[in-house]
Structure formats: structure tokens, C-alpha cells
XYZ file of C-alpha atoms in Angstrom:
632
model
C 0.000 0.000 0.000
C 1.390 3.387 -0.976
C 1.013 6.434 1.221
C -0.229 9.646 -0.345
C 0.810 12.823 1.435
C -2.132 15.123 2.139
C -2.194 18.668 0.830
C -0.188 21.021 2.982
C -2.019 23.521 5.176
C -1.104 27.211 4.710
C 1.011 27.029 7.869
C 3.160 24.146 6.618
C 3.378 25.621 3.119
C 4.600 28.928 4.546
C 7.272 27.205 6.634
C 8.526 25.370 3.561
C 8.522 28.387 1.275
C 10.437 30.432 3.850
C 12.916 27.543 4.218
C 12.262 27.390 7.941
C 11.769 23.633 7.539
C 13.123 21.193 4.972
C 11.016 18.954 2.749
C 12.364 15.994 4.714
C 11.190 17.471 8.026
C 7.670 18.142 6.737
C 7.312 14.764 5.032
C 8.331 12.905 8.197
C 5.769 14.880 10.206
C 3.072 14.140 7.614
C 3.934 10.460 7.510
C 3.679 10.092 11.293
C 0.469 12.157 11.334
C -1.306 8.949 10.293
C -0.964 7.832 13.931
C -1.220 11.232 15.646
C -2.812 14.157 13.817
C -2.233 16.702 16.591
C -0.505 19.693 15.005
C 1.697 20.360 18.045
C 3.041 16.809 17.850
C 3.575 17.128 14.100
C 5.541 20.352 14.506
C 7.630 18.749 17.246
C 8.397 15.836 14.904
C 9.460 18.259 12.168
C 11.675 20.175 14.585
C 13.283 16.957 15.835
C 14.141 16.053 12.250
C 15.421 19.550 11.559
C 17.618 19.566 14.678
C 19.201 16.299 13.608
C 20.138 17.917 10.291
C 21.797 20.732 12.227
C 23.955 18.368 14.252
C 21.735 18.183 17.350
C 20.795 14.763 18.692
C 17.360 15.825 19.920
C 14.829 18.642 20.093
C 14.981 20.474 23.410
C 11.376 21.223 24.377
C 12.442 24.301 26.348
C 13.159 26.041 23.016
C 9.586 25.472 21.736
C 8.142 28.939 22.549
C 11.252 30.629 21.135
C 11.053 28.690 17.865
C 7.381 29.511 17.406
C 8.079 33.177 18.146
C 10.903 33.237 15.582
C 8.629 31.734 12.958
C 5.883 34.203 13.867
C 8.285 37.087 13.282
C 9.385 35.774 9.876
C 5.999 34.798 8.440
C 2.887 36.771 7.723
C 0.175 36.639 10.363
C -2.352 35.367 7.822
C -0.346 32.204 7.184
C -0.096 31.175 10.798
C -2.378 29.202 13.032
C -0.241 27.969 15.928
C -1.155 25.232 18.353
C -0.451 25.482 22.063
C 2.749 27.459 22.621
C 3.730 26.481 26.170
C 6.327 23.828 26.939
C 4.004 22.168 29.451
C 1.213 21.821 26.883
C 3.545 20.316 24.301
C 5.082 17.952 26.849
C 1.629 16.743 27.903
C 0.590 16.019 24.321
C 3.822 14.168 23.580
C 3.426 12.037 26.703
C -0.018 10.952 25.480
C 1.009 10.415 21.856
C 1.091 6.843 20.484
C 4.204 7.891 18.558
C 6.253 8.568 21.679
C 7.883 6.334 24.239
C 8.419 8.193 27.535
C 11.641 7.298 29.382
C 12.504 8.082 32.998
C 15.273 5.519 33.529
C 17.854 6.003 30.734
C 19.271 2.514 31.309
C 15.919 0.947 30.305
C 16.789 -0.862 27.075
C 13.332 -2.309 26.381
C 11.994 -1.254 22.967
C 8.290 -0.873 22.189
C 8.481 0.240 18.572
C 7.602 3.928 18.854
C 9.507 6.134 16.359
C 10.045 8.888 18.950
C 11.398 8.904 22.491
C 10.853 11.568 25.146
C 13.451 11.837 27.898
C 14.127 14.683 30.339
C 12.408 17.342 28.237
C 14.071 16.202 25.016
C 12.418 14.597 22.007
C 14.481 12.128 19.961
C 14.075 9.987 16.939
C 14.202 6.672 18.797
C 17.176 5.427 16.819
C 19.275 8.330 18.072
C 18.035 7.914 21.616
C 19.322 4.343 21.508
C 22.690 5.525 20.214
C 22.986 8.021 23.055
C 21.728 5.487 25.570
C 24.366 2.960 24.444
C 27.140 5.518 24.852
C 25.878 6.593 28.284
C 25.556 3.021 29.545
C 29.061 2.157 28.374
C 30.565 5.265 29.975
C 28.658 4.671 33.207
C 30.039 1.156 33.438
C 33.547 2.227 32.411
C 33.623 4.961 35.069
C 33.327 2.422 37.887
C 36.553 1.555 39.773
C 38.715 -0.911 37.879
C 39.394 -4.332 39.313
C 42.869 -4.631 37.804
C 45.481 -4.617 40.559
C 48.445 -2.273 40.033
C 51.684 -2.354 41.979
C 51.804 1.253 43.182
C 55.518 1.248 43.991
C 56.467 -0.272 40.634
C 54.171 2.110 38.756
C 55.664 5.142 40.519
C 59.182 3.995 39.572
C 58.163 3.466 35.942
C 56.568 6.911 35.800
C 59.809 8.474 37.074
C 61.643 6.685 34.266
C 59.268 8.201 31.696
C 58.823 11.663 33.204
C 61.432 13.904 34.807
C 59.956 15.397 38.013
C 58.824 18.999 37.524
C 58.293 21.828 40.035
C 54.789 22.313 38.605
C 52.255 19.577 37.932
C 53.193 17.521 34.880
C 49.761 16.823 33.415
C 51.163 14.324 30.957
C 52.421 12.195 33.865
C 49.065 12.579 35.604
C 47.260 11.432 32.442
C 49.450 8.342 32.119
C 48.974 7.456 35.784
C 45.212 7.870 35.382
C 45.008 5.657 32.316
C 47.029 2.843 33.911
C 44.207 2.047 36.300
C 40.998 2.232 34.338
C 39.149 0.796 31.395
C 38.440 4.221 29.898
C 40.507 7.399 29.731
C 39.929 10.592 27.794
C 42.952 12.848 27.291
C 42.092 16.304 25.979
C 44.420 19.136 25.099
C 45.021 21.811 22.530
C 47.670 21.744 19.797
C 51.171 21.244 21.128
C 50.135 19.892 24.524
C 51.680 16.510 23.700
C 48.706 14.176 23.407
C 50.476 11.635 21.185
C 53.697 11.849 23.220
C 51.642 11.171 26.325
C 49.791 8.220 24.842
C 53.016 6.686 23.494
C 54.496 6.740 26.990
C 51.244 5.306 28.296
C 51.341 2.430 25.826
C 54.969 1.723 26.711
C 53.965 1.557 30.364
C 51.014 -0.744 29.684
C 53.329 -3.059 27.748
C 55.803 -3.019 30.642
C 53.091 -3.832 33.189
C 51.440 -6.635 31.241
C 52.486 -10.215 31.929
C 51.466 -11.200 28.397
C 51.656 -9.491 25.042
C 49.019 -6.817 24.456
C 47.154 -6.399 21.195
C 47.104 -2.625 20.733
C 45.322 -0.838 17.889
C 45.509 2.795 16.783
C 42.662 4.519 14.949
C 41.271 7.904 13.909
C 38.060 9.099 12.204
C 39.668 9.950 8.842
C 42.514 8.640 6.726
C 44.361 11.925 7.105
C 44.078 11.845 10.893
C 45.153 8.184 10.912
C 48.241 9.046 8.852
C 49.149 11.847 11.240
C 48.691 9.557 14.246
C 50.942 6.969 12.595
C 53.601 9.612 11.990
C 53.342 11.074 15.493
C 53.520 7.713 17.257
C 56.568 6.691 15.187
C 58.310 9.954 16.074
C 57.481 9.606 19.783
C 58.776 6.008 19.812
C 62.077 7.156 18.301
C 62.444 9.841 20.963
C 61.694 7.305 23.718
C 64.126 4.701 22.413
C 67.048 6.038 24.465
C 64.915 6.468 27.577
C 63.180 3.119 28.142
C 63.708 -0.584 27.648
C 63.333 -1.589 23.982
C 60.824 -4.272 25.019
C 58.458 -1.544 26.150
C 58.309 -0.100 22.632
C 58.144 -3.289 20.598
C 54.508 -3.870 21.479
C 53.396 -0.417 20.259
C 52.005 -0.594 16.700
C 53.377 1.666 14.004
C 50.246 1.796 11.865
C 46.914 3.520 12.547
C 43.716 2.852 10.607
C 40.443 4.657 10.096
C 37.547 3.755 12.370
C 35.623 2.454 9.368
C 38.428 0.079 8.420
C 38.926 -0.966 12.064
C 35.253 -1.878 12.466
C 35.038 -3.515 9.043
C 32.855 -1.912 6.433
C 30.227 -4.073 4.733
C 29.598 -2.562 1.281
C 26.052 -1.268 0.896
C 25.165 -1.755 4.572
C 25.153 0.728 7.491
C 26.432 -1.806 10.023
C 29.983 -3.083 10.487
C 31.535 -6.541 10.717
C 32.565 -5.911 14.323
C 29.779 -5.333 16.846
C 28.650 -6.620 20.258
C 28.310 -10.195 18.993
C 31.589 -10.066 17.055
C 33.852 -7.761 19.083
C 37.160 -6.359 17.966
C 40.204 -8.552 18.648
C 42.210 -6.130 20.797
C 43.264 -5.330 24.361
C 43.893 -1.575 24.014
C 42.410 0.890 21.534
C 43.706 4.445 21.064
C 41.499 6.795 19.036
C 42.851 10.200 18.035
C 40.858 13.283 16.956
C 37.866 12.044 18.935
C 36.065 15.399 18.605
C 35.328 14.382 15.002
C 33.429 11.220 16.012
C 29.655 11.565 15.674
C 27.167 9.881 17.988
C 26.238 6.856 15.789
C 29.904 6.045 15.141
C 30.789 6.345 18.831
C 27.924 4.031 19.778
C 29.025 1.433 17.235
C 32.655 1.700 18.316
C 31.843 1.176 21.996
C 29.529 -1.738 21.190
C 32.362 -3.470 19.318
C 34.864 -3.302 22.187
C 35.564 -6.491 24.144
C 34.412 -6.317 27.789
C 37.911 -5.946 29.267
C 39.497 -3.777 26.558
C 40.915 -0.368 27.429
C 39.780 2.643 25.409
C 41.888 5.806 25.282
C 40.345 8.778 23.479
C 42.527 11.710 22.413
C 41.184 15.031 21.228
C 40.765 18.742 21.697
C 37.499 19.461 23.479
C 37.460 23.015 22.120
C 37.640 22.119 18.428
C 34.691 21.901 16.095
C 32.327 19.040 16.817
C 31.614 16.273 14.319
C 29.941 17.196 11.051
C 27.141 14.718 11.748
C 24.887 14.660 14.803
C 26.358 14.771 18.268
C 29.299 16.235 20.148
C 30.259 13.247 22.282
C 33.754 14.400 23.227
C 32.477 17.843 24.198
C 29.645 16.336 26.251
C 32.012 14.047 28.151
C 34.466 16.882 28.777
C 31.760 18.940 30.468
C 32.502 16.781 33.510
C 36.072 18.151 33.658
C 34.789 21.206 35.526
C 33.627 18.931 38.363
C 37.221 18.128 39.316
C 38.270 14.731 40.658
C 37.420 12.684 43.725
C 39.464 12.692 46.925
C 40.524 9.032 46.547
C 41.656 9.716 42.974
C 43.713 12.727 44.061
C 45.420 10.660 46.767
C 46.081 7.802 44.347
C 47.577 10.091 41.707
C 49.730 11.873 44.278
C 51.102 8.523 45.422
C 51.927 7.610 41.809
C 53.224 10.954 40.510
C 54.166 13.001 43.572
C 51.986 15.934 42.498
C 49.464 17.538 44.846
C 46.062 17.550 43.134
C 43.998 18.643 46.131
C 43.050 21.975 44.472
C 41.135 19.939 41.864
C 39.112 17.839 44.323
C 35.329 18.174 44.423
C 33.148 16.018 46.635
C 30.080 15.764 44.396
C 31.622 14.991 41.018
C 30.417 12.172 38.769
C 32.737 9.101 38.828
C 33.461 9.760 35.150
C 35.469 12.820 36.241
C 38.236 10.535 37.454
C 38.662 9.178 33.916
C 39.219 12.582 32.279
C 42.607 14.248 31.844
C 43.237 17.769 30.591
C 46.707 18.655 29.274
C 47.093 22.317 30.137
C 50.503 23.363 28.790
C 51.234 23.925 25.091
C 54.798 23.309 23.953
C 54.240 24.516 20.395
C 53.912 28.269 20.802
C 56.580 30.494 22.313
C 55.713 33.031 24.990
C 55.717 35.828 22.385
C 53.565 33.920 19.882
C 50.536 35.788 18.618
C 48.983 32.525 17.385
C 49.173 30.977 20.855
C 47.811 34.060 22.592
C 44.979 34.461 20.106
C 43.992 30.798 20.329
C 43.860 31.025 24.129
C 41.833 34.242 24.098
C 39.342 32.913 21.542
C 39.016 29.638 23.440
C 38.259 31.551 26.647
C 35.738 33.821 24.909
C 37.924 36.790 25.876
C 36.984 39.309 23.201
C 39.087 42.135 24.637
C 42.305 40.122 24.734
C 41.631 38.602 21.317
C 41.181 42.072 19.833
C 44.415 43.233 21.447
C 46.251 40.313 19.841
C 45.020 40.746 16.271
C 45.687 44.514 16.370
C 49.253 44.181 17.732
C 52.314 43.710 15.567
C 53.082 40.043 16.308
C 55.648 38.411 14.026
C 53.522 35.300 13.423
C 50.055 36.755 12.874
C 48.626 39.337 10.477
C 45.086 40.677 10.163
C 43.823 41.755 6.737
C 40.564 43.659 7.173
C 40.516 46.147 4.300
C 38.346 45.969 1.188
C 41.103 44.221 -0.796
C 41.457 41.270 1.607
C 39.856 38.779 -0.789
C 42.369 39.649 -3.513
C 45.209 39.537 -0.975
C 44.148 36.043 0.143
C 44.314 34.812 -3.461
C 47.696 36.501 -3.974
C 49.318 35.051 -0.826
C 47.876 31.589 -1.428
C 49.152 31.496 -5.023
C 52.599 32.669 -3.944
C 52.704 30.020 -1.233
C 51.888 27.265 -3.719
C 54.809 28.167 -6.007
C 57.090 25.933 -3.907
C 55.310 22.650 -4.638
C 54.679 23.547 -8.278
C 58.424 24.013 -8.769
C 58.865 20.278 -8.097
C 56.858 19.315 -11.190
C 59.714 20.006 -13.610
C 60.678 16.338 -13.946
C 58.914 12.952 -14.049
C 57.412 12.135 -10.673
C 58.580 9.128 -8.671
C 57.162 7.741 -5.437
C 60.009 9.379 -3.491
C 59.524 12.669 -5.278
C 55.784 12.572 -4.597
C 56.424 12.458 -0.844
C 58.468 15.672 -1.132
C 55.790 17.162 -3.404
C 53.023 16.605 -0.862
C 55.204 17.839 1.995
C 55.828 21.068 0.073
C 52.122 21.446 -0.657
C 51.263 21.042 3.026
C 53.473 23.953 4.048
C 50.607 26.358 3.328
C 46.838 26.103 3.114
C 43.923 28.465 2.618
C 41.007 27.651 4.937
C 37.449 28.917 4.446
C 34.328 28.821 6.590
C 31.997 28.352 3.602
C 31.671 26.128 0.534
C 29.954 28.437 -1.948
C 30.363 32.010 -3.115
C 33.505 34.117 -3.576
C 34.410 33.661 0.120
C 33.970 29.876 0.001
C 36.242 27.082 -1.159
C 34.605 26.825 -4.588
C 35.223 30.475 -5.426
C 38.711 30.501 -3.945
C 39.836 27.321 -5.702
C 38.764 28.831 -9.004
C 40.464 32.161 -8.264
C 43.741 30.561 -7.132
C 43.846 28.281 -10.172
C 43.261 31.190 -12.532
C 46.012 33.239 -10.903
C 48.511 30.379 -11.066
C 47.674 29.853 -14.735
C 48.065 33.571 -15.463
C 51.466 33.424 -13.765
C 52.466 30.540 -16.028
C 52.713 28.091 -13.125
C 49.922 25.824 -14.432
C 48.509 24.679 -17.744
C 44.835 24.029 -17.002
C 43.828 22.786 -20.445
C 41.445 20.065 -19.160
C 39.841 18.806 -15.956
C 43.092 17.089 -15.039
C 46.463 18.817 -15.229
C 49.843 18.541 -13.532
C 49.777 20.320 -10.192
C 46.068 19.944 -9.481
C 45.585 19.182 -5.764
C 42.509 17.183 -4.801
C 40.805 16.075 -1.616
C 38.961 12.768 -1.496
C 35.350 13.197 -0.325
C 34.206 9.559 -0.387
C 35.886 6.497 1.111
C 37.228 3.868 -1.281
C 38.328 0.878 0.761
C 39.612 -1.023 -2.253
C 42.092 1.726 -3.169
C 42.819 2.642 0.438
C 41.724 6.261 -0.120
C 39.560 7.972 2.477
C 37.523 11.097 2.967
C 39.965 13.934 3.630
C 43.018 12.423 1.908
C 45.010 14.928 -0.179
C 46.664 14.063 -3.500
C 48.399 15.964 -6.302
C 48.360 15.217 -10.020
C 51.790 14.813 -11.609
C 53.174 12.930 -14.590
C 55.390 9.901 -14.067
C 56.878 10.509 -17.507
C 54.257 8.500 -19.327
C 50.868 9.182 -17.762
C 49.307 11.670 -15.392
C 48.764 10.143 -11.971
C 47.377 11.488 -8.712
C 49.837 10.878 -5.900
C 48.821 10.191 -2.307
C 50.888 9.267 0.723
C 49.096 6.254 2.195
C 49.280 5.096 5.828
C 52.346 2.990 5.015
C 54.240 6.268 4.590
C 54.865 5.676 0.876
C 53.445 7.600 -2.067
C 51.214 5.777 -4.529
C 50.068 7.088 -7.895
C 46.506 6.465 -9.145
C 45.023 7.138 -12.542
C 42.539 10.032 -12.260
C 39.751 7.850 -13.653
C 40.067 5.470 -10.704
C 39.600 8.063 -7.975
C 36.447 8.195 -5.847
C 34.581 11.508 -5.466
C 36.965 14.422 -4.928
C 37.307 18.224 -4.983
C 40.101 20.608 -5.923
C 41.965 21.482 -2.725
C 43.996 24.693 -2.873
C 41.319 25.858 -0.448
C 39.551 23.636 2.065
C 36.977 24.181 4.792
C 38.012 24.562 8.405
C 35.969 21.439 9.164
C 38.010 19.398 6.684
C 41.273 20.771 8.096
C 40.796 19.122 11.482
C 43.644 16.759 12.198
C 46.020 18.789 9.983
C 48.677 21.392 10.673
C 50.296 23.780 8.215
C 53.415 25.897 8.582
C 51.493 28.858 7.138
C 47.701 29.052 7.412
C 45.485 31.567 5.626
C 42.059 31.831 7.276
C 39.384 33.532 5.154
C 36.094 34.534 6.777
C 33.052 36.047 5.006
C 32.030 39.665 5.649
C 28.441 38.784 6.620
C 27.217 36.939 9.694
C 26.509 33.251 9.223
C 25.431 30.460 11.602
C 28.708 28.665 10.831
C 30.802 31.508 12.228
C 31.421 30.355 15.792
C 34.144 30.431 18.420
C 34.975 26.793 17.780
C 35.439 27.352 14.038
C 37.721 30.332 14.681
C 39.761 28.434 17.291
C 40.093 25.402 15.012
C 41.228 27.558 12.086
C 43.769 29.464 14.174
C 45.285 26.330 15.652
C 45.950 24.757 12.231
C 48.877 27.219 11.952
C 52.281 26.179 13.281
C 54.375 29.249 12.474
C 52.408 31.852 10.520
C 48.730 32.890 10.436
C 47.112 35.373 8.085
C 43.546 36.311 9.049
C 41.276 37.757 6.363
C 38.279 39.151 8.239
C 36.743 42.280 9.665
C 37.181 42.937 13.402
C 33.385 42.880 13.707
C 33.096 39.323 12.357
C 35.986 38.144 14.520
C 34.428 39.668 17.647
C 31.089 38.042 16.818
C 32.759 34.640 16.495
C 34.566 34.988 19.816
C 31.221 35.650 21.505
C 29.239 32.932 19.720
C 29.804 29.490 21.194
C 28.450 26.385 19.462
C 25.653 24.627 21.291
C 24.617 21.116 20.383
C 21.525 19.700 22.036
C 21.909 16.243 23.510
C 20.945 14.389 26.646
C 24.198 12.526 27.299
C 25.193 14.514 30.368
C 21.680 14.274 31.819
C 21.616 10.528 31.117
C 24.887 9.979 32.956
C 23.814 12.082 35.930
C 20.452 10.297 36.086
C 22.132 6.884 35.906
C 24.436 7.851 38.719
C 21.562 9.102 40.899
C 19.594 5.894 40.309
C 22.709 3.804 41.050
C 23.364 5.678 44.306
C 19.728 5.260 45.343
C 19.867 1.467 45.040
């Protein structure tokens, strides 16, 4: 039987025409109206769908009056006929709706088939409630005290071998000591705080403590992030080689994979080969760039872990959240502000010698003891404008941020005049001359590594995709300038020197979303060269590549997990929902040595003030689970 959508009422038609709702949102509401025709419920369904498209896991009912008021202001009075506008009225109707399952105990896993779930004033599509519930249940269990016995004296001696005692708290040592005694550890820190150095020392210590060989796996959300993790771990192992027993390092893998490859993709299916009934064969899993992991992926990853496996998440809690729904790392890190428990402080002091009493809070959730924040950046010097600006933006300190971008720092420049768009194109094209100069002879695998390294010295980052201020406009403008300068011969879609970014995973070729390649001739044919996780460059015929885009310019979102010696950050002149503190911080911190900002002071100030908010119930779930556990 086919379902015919009824004609839209003037209210729904007006919302669609004004683009206040998507076709998908309205069609879902109409479809479910077969079981509940109440217009308040239908609008709540549409808003739940819309929020999911915006990266939120659920629709927060407390925003209901505000959303209706916003619509009222944007639409003509004649088109509108609103239902009840109070939160209490909407909540009551949802609780009585046959479409909605009402949850009070978030650990209740029983399913009754309703497409929507209502929990703690939040309305979910039930599938996403289950994802969030799975993550919360896993974290709740993993936050309980571990039953693995650790020799405190031996651990303290091993920590002294890895870390030279410091007059101030060495947060890397504290993080390693924390992770040695728990199933789950999250280590968060900004660029240059030493996350991969810390985790390499941690893995060496776990190998040293284990009476049998450990199966350790390294992973990251994208191929690019996996390659960087591979490189960073290899470098950290080399630096540790003169400091610790060689046996400690032999058990640390040298190769990271993407999460998709780790879990085992099944072509054409949303599920993976590894899941609760077929768990991953590993003892320890390290996942880098965890801020990029969306809620469904995190739920599937946790479900696939063996019961006794350790999980170590690395990431920067202040970076942009995942492109898809959820901000799991950010939600978990909200517990950092609660400090740690008294027993944990005493345990860590015994292991490391550092006094952590100032960070003790009596009422914190047990998960707090599994979270570690690296607080010192080793990348930026004391006189670095990039470091100072990143800190000010991260803190929402508009006054300090403004003082930084208006001062004459050696490593940061602000371009705010009317010619800033042209200047961005000019500087980007000049920066790309270095890699183009390497195309004067047939490309080999060794030469391609140098080619890609030269290309990665500079990158233009944009907030938008479309328009002259977006990556599409800038890629076209940069290409045209390079051709005018005689640096390129763009006579067809493919030409020597064209940089591309993969936008679709191809597991057969080993190319993943976010991978960067450059077209160059091997003397006979044009190939697109990529450095794969094995550290070697491989050339592919252009016709074999999965979906891709030209990549002289890339979005800030796509730049996560990358660093460039010189970063150009281009921001549009008009306000846009994408312009947030997290996007600005992420763009700034992609720069290692030089940052050029192309923006007006007004837009920059707006971004410093505007913090991203993603609606979810993960924190509430964990707090509710803890309260119910304590009450038993």
C-alpha cells in the first residue's frame, strides 16, 4: 500500500517556502500524522528532524516557545495558526502520543516500537536515543573503579623513568597514571600539549606492566588523521628509544587505521563486521581526533569493544564538533569542571608526587576521574601571537583577542581592508609556487612524498563552501592566478599540479575522505599521488579516484587533524550560523608558524562571543544513571 501525502495547510506551506523547515522534516511529520494528527506533535516531529540535520541529537522542548516566536516574526500573520505554545502543553501532548515512548530511567533498554522517544524534556528519533543510551551506559560502566590490581611502587618507579619530576604539575604524567588504572581514559588538550607523546608513553607503560603481550590498535576518524597519528607515534617512539627498555616499545604498533576500516565496512550496509556479537580482537584501543566522532559512530565503536578492553580517546574538546549529529567528546568533557574525587587525588599523588587537592570536588560524577586535561602547550613560544589568540578565543575573551590581532606580532597578520579577498588569493598562489616548482621532472614515489610535503606547508582555509568567500570560489580564483602566472597549464579537468581532496571512502584503493593528492606525470601518464598510511606515495590514474574536490582551499571542518606551517584563514564579511568560536579556534590552531587572518574585526568579535551549542541528553543521562545507582 502506498502512502499519499495530504495537501499542505497554509502554515506548513509557509514554513517550507520560507525555508524554515526542509522537505524531509515536513514529510516525516506528515507520515507520522497517520498515527497522531495533533498539530503540536507534528511540529515537534518536524523540529526533531530539523535539529538532527543541524547536528543536534534531539529537540529540546524548552526552546519550543522561542522557535514559534521566531517563525511568527518571519511569516505573515495570515499564514499562521499555531497550536499550544507552552512547553508544558507540548510535553503533555507528547506524553499521550502513540508515537512517543516516555523514558525516565535512561538505562531501560526495552523497545516498544515507537519512532520517537521523550526523555528529560528532550524529544528524539528513537534510533538516536538508543545511540545516546548505548554511549551513556558504556561510559557509566567504564567509570566504575577498575578491578585490575596495580603495583603502586612499581608504577611510581616506571613513571619516574618516563617523566622527569617537575616543580609544577606535569599533566602528561598525571594522564598516564590515570590511564594505567581504568578501562576508559579521555585525554584532551590543545595543539602542542603533547597528546600523542603522552599516549606513546602510556602504551609503553602498559606493555611493561602486562604479563602477556598486548594487542594494541591505533585509529582515527579519517585517513588523514590516521596518517598523522601513525607519523606522530613513530616519532614519539624514536624519541623514547634512548629512555626506556626496547621491550616496552616493541609492542606499540606503528600503523593507525580509520575507524571504518577498524570496524570492518560491509559494502552497501550501514552496520559493520565488528559489533557486540563479534567484538574487535584487541586489548587496548587508542582513538585520536575524537572530537570528530559523531554519535552513531561512537555508539558502534563502543559496542564493538571487548568487555575488558581499554579505550583511550585523544582530542581537543574546544575544536569543532563532528559534522554529523552529536558532540560526544564535548559532552564528556563537560565533567572536567567537576574536578576529581578525593581518593583519585590521593592515588595520583602517590603515583606521581603531584598535589592535586586543588582539583578535588566532593560531588563529582565518577566519570570525572577518567578525564585528563593537558594544560601546557609546547608549540607556541611566549611571544607567539597565534598561541595568545587561540587562548583568548578559546576563553571567549573578546578584549584580549582584539588586542592580539591589532598588535604587531611576528607570526600573525590581520587583513581587514576591502582588498582582503584579492590579498588572500595573492598570498595563497605565492605560497603554492614551492610545490609547483617540483613538477619540472617525471614524478617518482620518493619525489611525490616531497611534493606533498611542500604542498602542506601552506593552506587556505574557508568557513563556507559556496560564493567568492567559500572554497569553490577561492579554488577557481587561485587556479586562474597560477595559470596567469604561467605556473599551471589548465587545459582540461586534469592537469599537472592539481591538488585534490577525497570526499568519499574507497576501501579497495585505500583512499579515504579527507586524503590529499596531487596530479603529476610519471613521464608517461598523469597520476594522482597520495601518501598512504604505510608512509609511501602511490600514484593512481585520475579515472580510478572516488569523489573528490580541488583542494587549494579547504573548509576549516576538513582541516581538522592537519597542521600547516602557514595558514590563511578567510572569513566572510556577513554573519553566518557557521561563524562560531569553535570554528575560529580550530582555524587558528591549524597554523604552526604563521597565520594570516582575512576578516573584519566585527566578524571576529562576533565569532569569539558565539559558542556552538549542540543539544543532547548525554550529560543528563549519565547524571540520572548515577543518581539511580546511588539510590539502590
